[in-house]
């Protein structure tokens, strides 16, 4: 979940490393640091706080302003609290080896015990890495051999980048279950990074590392190794535009990304329909959806589509749970959904299922990511880079892909009437976005400490997504329930201090949800309802109504989720929270 970057080339490394760190800040933002080699010496600067704290610090200290080689790190703490000394890069006892790392070194305590004669200055697991390499170099090994030998002693997951004054013309990189990508900047040099989205402003030519691969990057060449043997890898082309990774006049990425949803649905639909006949779903007898967080909620909507449209029995499991289940995956089709394609739990679940005989369909937003490379069939959610930590537009893109996949599994043609209705969705989202009352509700929502999000059937996963959004960026406790479950316990919580948000489009089960809403009103609960335009009068006067455009019962999640995203956004802004980088969260969860 930390972000790592390195540059080597003809230009000033600081002009690449610092902007790339800002781009990676969504992966972690509790401390940051950089390291360069200048006049044959390793320099390190690190600071608790965001990248801006580091850059201020750099302007105050005597740090080299020019170097052709440098690395940088933005941290999301796992071992040791956020502090200057726990921030990366970490160095060895001589100060000649500087290392940044993303992941977890599981045997770091054992290694520390073996290196008792070394003094450690941080509480991190990472710090053992430069000391291990130092130990190997002391045996007379060159930096590359020492690096490779040290890797063999490390257990866990990692993306590691090292520079050393003992070989000042190289960046040493290694990957095991934590993403790492090498970008080629023609005529300038190379940039390595934790993820592809952070590279779009520098290059569109990238080479992702696979597990257990090493890259030794020099000024004019990259040497890839696997099991110490040289391998050759081809670059892939990133299709994203630089503008897509900018705020484009919006105050926050999250708002920009919410507003982009009409064209995201359109683009994802267009891309999938354009290759419709080429999509061949592997054979299967069982289907299981797996994902985490928002992607899981999209999957839960997808499950209903697979059942209703394709008449398929489908299981769904959190990826972080699936791996512990004693399941037989023979002839199973795993539908794995991930925006980043790098979520550690999702990747691990997929790998276990594949080992046990499953075929994998990956719904993924970042092409070139691990999931996109490991899946048997990739369906691209064409949402463009999502920078706001809270997922919004990728949820809509995932819904689009899942709906079309349901049609594919049903054996329907792309001329099916559901596709016609899907084609009308972008205009409906657009209509809602251009005129709604959600911002006006933020002040009142902000007064609550707790909220229930309620919905039945296809609106229940939407309620779950709404509750997740409110928790994530407003820090207001919110839980989702199928509204029929309310009377089995949660109703005890209803009072004027509890906000209930009902997701209740006027669909085939509206009347049932309506009864649950009455139960809340009878107990003096505060209610906001997301309801189909034209049916507001059915609800009691004291209910706050958010009207959404009418659509087919099955497609309502496309429009009902939008007000929930906006509600959490405006509430968080009202409360003065950092919307794009909420506390404790990171965009890409690459630790298990
Ligand atoms: C919520 C959010 C997370 C992610 C989850 C999975 O707003 O962003 O819950 O949905 O971490 O991430 P991906 O989809 O990248 O696998």
Short mmCIF file of C-alpha atoms in Angstrom, two decimals, residues 186-400:
data_model
loop_
_atom_site.label_atom_id
_atom_site.label_comp_id
_atom_site.label_asym_id
_atom_site.label_seq_id
_atom_site.Cartn_x
_atom_site.Cartn_y
_atom_site.Cartn_z
CA UNK A 186 12.46 7.33 -24.56
CA UNK A 187 15.64 9.34 -24.83
CA UNK A 188 15.60 10.21 -21.12
CA UNK A 189 15.84 7.10 -18.95
CA UNK A 190 13.78 4.76 -16.82
CA UNK A 191 11.28 5.23 -14.04
CA UNK A 192 10.16 2.44 -11.73
CA UNK A 193 6.96 2.68 -9.76
CA UNK A 194 4.40 0.78 -7.71
CA UNK A 195 1.66 1.32 -10.22
CA UNK A 196 0.83 2.17 -13.79
CA UNK A 197 -1.53 5.14 -13.05
CA UNK A 198 1.35 7.07 -11.46
CA UNK A 199 3.37 6.81 -14.67
CA UNK A 200 0.90 8.21 -17.21
CA UNK A 201 2.38 11.70 -17.07
CA UNK A 202 5.88 10.39 -17.82
CA UNK A 203 5.46 7.56 -20.27
CA UNK A 204 3.00 5.19 -21.86
CA UNK A 205 5.54 2.41 -22.32
CA UNK A 206 5.75 0.12 -19.29
CA UNK A 207 7.02 -3.31 -18.33
CA UNK A 208 5.33 -4.79 -15.24
CA UNK A 209 7.44 -7.18 -13.20
CA UNK A 210 5.97 -10.59 -12.38
CA UNK A 211 6.45 -12.38 -9.08
CA UNK A 212 10.00 -13.38 -8.22
CA UNK A 213 11.44 -11.20 -10.95
CA UNK A 214 14.30 -8.77 -10.50
CA UNK A 215 15.11 -5.73 -12.63
CA UNK A 216 18.55 -4.12 -12.64
CA UNK A 217 17.99 -0.73 -14.23
CA UNK A 218 20.97 1.21 -15.55
CA UNK A 219 21.21 4.40 -17.62
CA UNK A 220 20.73 2.69 -20.96
CA UNK A 221 19.38 -0.78 -20.24
CA UNK A 222 17.16 -2.87 -18.00
CA UNK A 223 18.23 -6.39 -17.17
CA UNK A 224 15.41 -8.67 -16.03
CA UNK A 225 16.18 -11.81 -14.05
CA UNK A 226 14.12 -14.75 -12.87
CA UNK A 227 15.79 -17.44 -10.76
CA UNK A 228 18.99 -15.48 -11.52
CA UNK A 229 18.63 -16.21 -15.24
CA UNK A 230 18.27 -13.33 -17.69
CA UNK A 231 14.81 -13.04 -19.22
CA UNK A 232 13.51 -10.67 -21.87
CA UNK A 233 10.23 -8.77 -21.47
CA UNK A 234 8.27 -6.67 -23.93
CA UNK A 235 6.81 -3.27 -23.00
CA UNK A 236 3.06 -2.72 -23.05
CA UNK A 237 1.35 0.53 -24.09
CA UNK A 238 -0.85 2.44 -21.58
CA UNK A 239 -3.90 3.90 -23.28
CA UNK A 240 -4.82 6.53 -20.67
CA UNK A 241 -4.56 10.27 -21.34
CA UNK A 242 -2.60 12.57 -19.09
CA UNK A 243 -5.70 14.77 -18.63
CA UNK A 244 -7.59 11.84 -17.18
CA UNK A 245 -5.19 11.84 -14.23
CA UNK A 246 -5.72 15.57 -13.51
CA UNK A 247 -8.48 17.26 -11.51
CA UNK A 248 -9.75 19.16 -14.54
CA UNK A 249 -11.07 22.15 -12.58
CA UNK A 250 -12.84 20.12 -9.88
CA UNK A 251 -12.04 20.70 -6.24
CA UNK A 252 -11.49 16.99 -5.63
CA UNK A 253 -10.73 13.94 -7.72
CA UNK A 254 -13.68 12.19 -6.10
CA UNK A 255 -16.15 14.77 -7.41
CA UNK A 256 -14.56 14.71 -10.85
CA UNK A 257 -14.79 10.93 -10.88
CA UNK A 258 -18.44 10.97 -9.76
CA UNK A 259 -19.20 13.40 -12.59
CA UNK A 260 -17.40 11.22 -15.12
CA UNK A 261 -19.78 8.31 -14.62
CA UNK A 262 -22.04 8.90 -17.63
CA UNK A 263 -19.13 8.58 -20.02
CA UNK A 264 -17.51 5.79 -18.00
CA UNK A 265 -20.63 3.63 -18.43
CA UNK A 266 -20.68 4.57 -22.10
CA UNK A 267 -16.96 3.82 -22.63
CA UNK A 268 -17.04 0.50 -20.80
CA UNK A 269 -20.16 -0.59 -22.67
CA UNK A 270 -18.68 0.49 -25.98
CA UNK A 271 -15.39 -1.32 -25.41
CA UNK A 272 -17.05 -4.59 -24.39
CA UNK A 273 -19.65 -4.51 -27.16
CA UNK A 274 -16.94 -3.83 -29.73
CA UNK A 275 -15.32 -7.19 -28.92
CA UNK A 276 -18.58 -9.00 -28.08
CA UNK A 277 -18.10 -11.93 -30.45
CA UNK A 278 -14.50 -12.43 -29.36
CA UNK A 279 -15.42 -12.83 -25.69
CA UNK A 280 -15.32 -16.55 -25.04
CA UNK A 281 -16.10 -17.45 -21.45
CA UNK A 282 -14.15 -20.53 -20.30
CA UNK A 283 -16.27 -23.65 -19.67
CA UNK A 284 -17.51 -24.12 -16.11
CA UNK A 285 -20.05 -25.89 -13.95
CA UNK A 286 -20.03 -23.45 -11.00
CA UNK A 287 -19.59 -19.69 -10.78
CA UNK A 288 -18.08 -17.81 -7.87
CA UNK A 289 -17.55 -14.05 -7.62
CA UNK A 290 -14.75 -12.76 -5.46
CA UNK A 291 -13.52 -9.24 -4.71
CA UNK A 292 -13.01 -6.75 -1.87
CA UNK A 293 -14.69 -3.52 -0.78
CA UNK A 294 -16.53 -1.58 -3.46
CA UNK A 295 -15.64 -4.17 -6.08
CA UNK A 296 -17.33 -6.77 -3.88
CA UNK A 297 -20.50 -4.66 -3.77
CA UNK A 298 -20.49 -4.43 -7.56
CA UNK A 299 -20.08 -8.21 -7.59
CA UNK A 300 -23.09 -8.59 -5.30
CA UNK A 301 -25.21 -6.66 -7.83
CA UNK A 302 -23.69 -8.80 -10.58
CA UNK A 303 -24.68 -11.95 -8.75
CA UNK A 304 -28.33 -10.88 -8.92
CA UNK A 305 -27.95 -10.22 -12.66
CA UNK A 306 -26.34 -13.62 -13.24
CA UNK A 307 -29.25 -15.21 -11.40
CA UNK A 308 -32.05 -13.13 -12.96
CA UNK A 309 -30.75 -12.71 -16.49
CA UNK A 310 -28.59 -15.77 -17.05
CA UNK A 311 -30.41 -18.08 -14.60
CA UNK A 312 -27.10 -19.18 -13.10
CA UNK A 313 -26.51 -20.18 -9.49
CA UNK A 314 -23.70 -17.99 -8.25
CA UNK A 315 -21.73 -17.83 -4.99
CA UNK A 316 -19.96 -14.73 -3.80
CA UNK A 317 -17.17 -14.51 -1.24
CA UNK A 318 -14.90 -11.76 0.06
CA UNK A 319 -11.50 -12.56 -1.39
CA UNK A 320 -9.99 -12.25 2.08
CA UNK A 321 -12.30 -15.09 3.22
CA UNK A 322 -12.37 -17.28 0.13
CA UNK A 323 -8.83 -18.47 0.59
CA UNK A 324 -9.68 -20.09 3.93
CA UNK A 325 -12.68 -22.00 2.59
CA UNK A 326 -12.34 -25.68 1.85
CA UNK A 327 -13.73 -25.39 -1.64
CA UNK A 328 -13.32 -27.58 -4.64
CA UNK A 329 -12.60 -25.28 -7.58
CA UNK A 330 -12.57 -27.95 -10.26
CA UNK A 331 -14.63 -26.67 -13.23
CA UNK A 332 -15.34 -23.42 -11.36
CA UNK A 333 -15.42 -20.06 -13.03
CA UNK A 334 -14.07 -17.39 -10.72
CA UNK A 335 -15.21 -13.88 -11.57
CA UNK A 336 -12.72 -11.67 -9.86
CA UNK A 337 -13.32 -7.92 -9.76
CA UNK A 338 -10.66 -5.36 -8.97
CA UNK A 339 -10.15 -1.74 -9.93
CA UNK A 340 -6.41 -1.81 -9.31
CA UNK A 341 -5.84 -5.44 -10.24
CA UNK A 342 -3.32 -5.45 -7.40
CA UNK A 343 -5.38 -6.11 -4.25
CA UNK A 344 -3.37 -8.72 -2.35
CA UNK A 345 -6.38 -10.64 -0.99
CA UNK A 346 -8.02 -10.81 -4.41
CA UNK A 347 -4.86 -11.99 -6.12
CA UNK A 348 -4.22 -14.62 -3.47
CA UNK A 349 -7.78 -15.96 -3.70
CA UNK A 350 -7.48 -16.15 -7.49
CA UNK A 351 -4.15 -17.94 -7.30
CA UNK A 352 -5.45 -20.52 -4.82
CA UNK A 353 -8.56 -21.13 -6.92
CA UNK A 354 -6.47 -21.47 -10.09
CA UNK A 355 -4.16 -23.96 -8.43
CA UNK A 356 -7.24 -26.01 -7.54
CA UNK A 357 -8.53 -26.04 -11.11
CA UNK A 358 -10.59 -22.85 -11.54
CA UNK A 359 -10.63 -20.65 -14.61
CA UNK A 360 -10.60 -16.91 -13.92
CA UNK A 361 -12.42 -14.02 -15.53
CA UNK A 362 -10.84 -10.78 -14.29
CA UNK A 363 -12.85 -7.56 -14.39
CA UNK A 364 -10.09 -5.05 -14.06
CA UNK A 365 -9.56 -1.34 -14.61
CA UNK A 366 -5.77 -1.23 -14.82
CA UNK A 367 -4.57 -3.17 -17.84
CA UNK A 368 -1.10 -4.55 -17.21
CA UNK A 369 -1.88 -5.07 -13.51
CA UNK A 370 -1.30 -8.47 -11.89
CA UNK A 371 -4.93 -9.60 -12.17
CA UNK A 372 -5.08 -8.62 -15.83
CA UNK A 373 -2.02 -10.76 -16.45
CA UNK A 374 -3.12 -13.75 -14.40
CA UNK A 375 -6.77 -14.05 -15.47
CA UNK A 376 -7.77 -16.48 -18.23
CA UNK A 377 -10.16 -13.90 -19.66
CA UNK A 378 -9.89 -10.15 -19.01
CA UNK A 379 -12.85 -7.81 -19.21
CA UNK A 380 -11.67 -4.22 -19.08
CA UNK A 381 -13.67 -1.72 -17.03
CA UNK A 382 -12.78 1.29 -19.08
CA UNK A 383 -13.06 3.95 -16.35
CA UNK A 384 -9.66 5.61 -16.81
CA UNK A 385 -7.42 6.29 -13.83
CA UNK A 386 -9.28 6.58 -10.52
CA UNK A 387 -7.28 8.76 -8.16
CA UNK A 388 -9.75 9.48 -5.32
CA UNK A 389 -9.23 6.81 -2.69
CA UNK A 390 -12.98 6.16 -2.41
CA UNK A 391 -14.03 4.21 -5.48
CA UNK A 392 -16.90 5.76 -7.44
CA UNK A 393 -16.65 5.66 -11.22
CA UNK A 394 -15.05 2.24 -11.20
CA UNK A 395 -18.13 0.90 -9.40
CA UNK A 396 -20.29 2.06 -12.34
CA UNK A 397 -17.81 0.64 -14.83
CA UNK A 398 -17.83 -2.68 -12.96
CA UNK A 399 -21.65 -2.72 -13.00
CA UNK A 400 -21.57 -2.17 -16.76
#
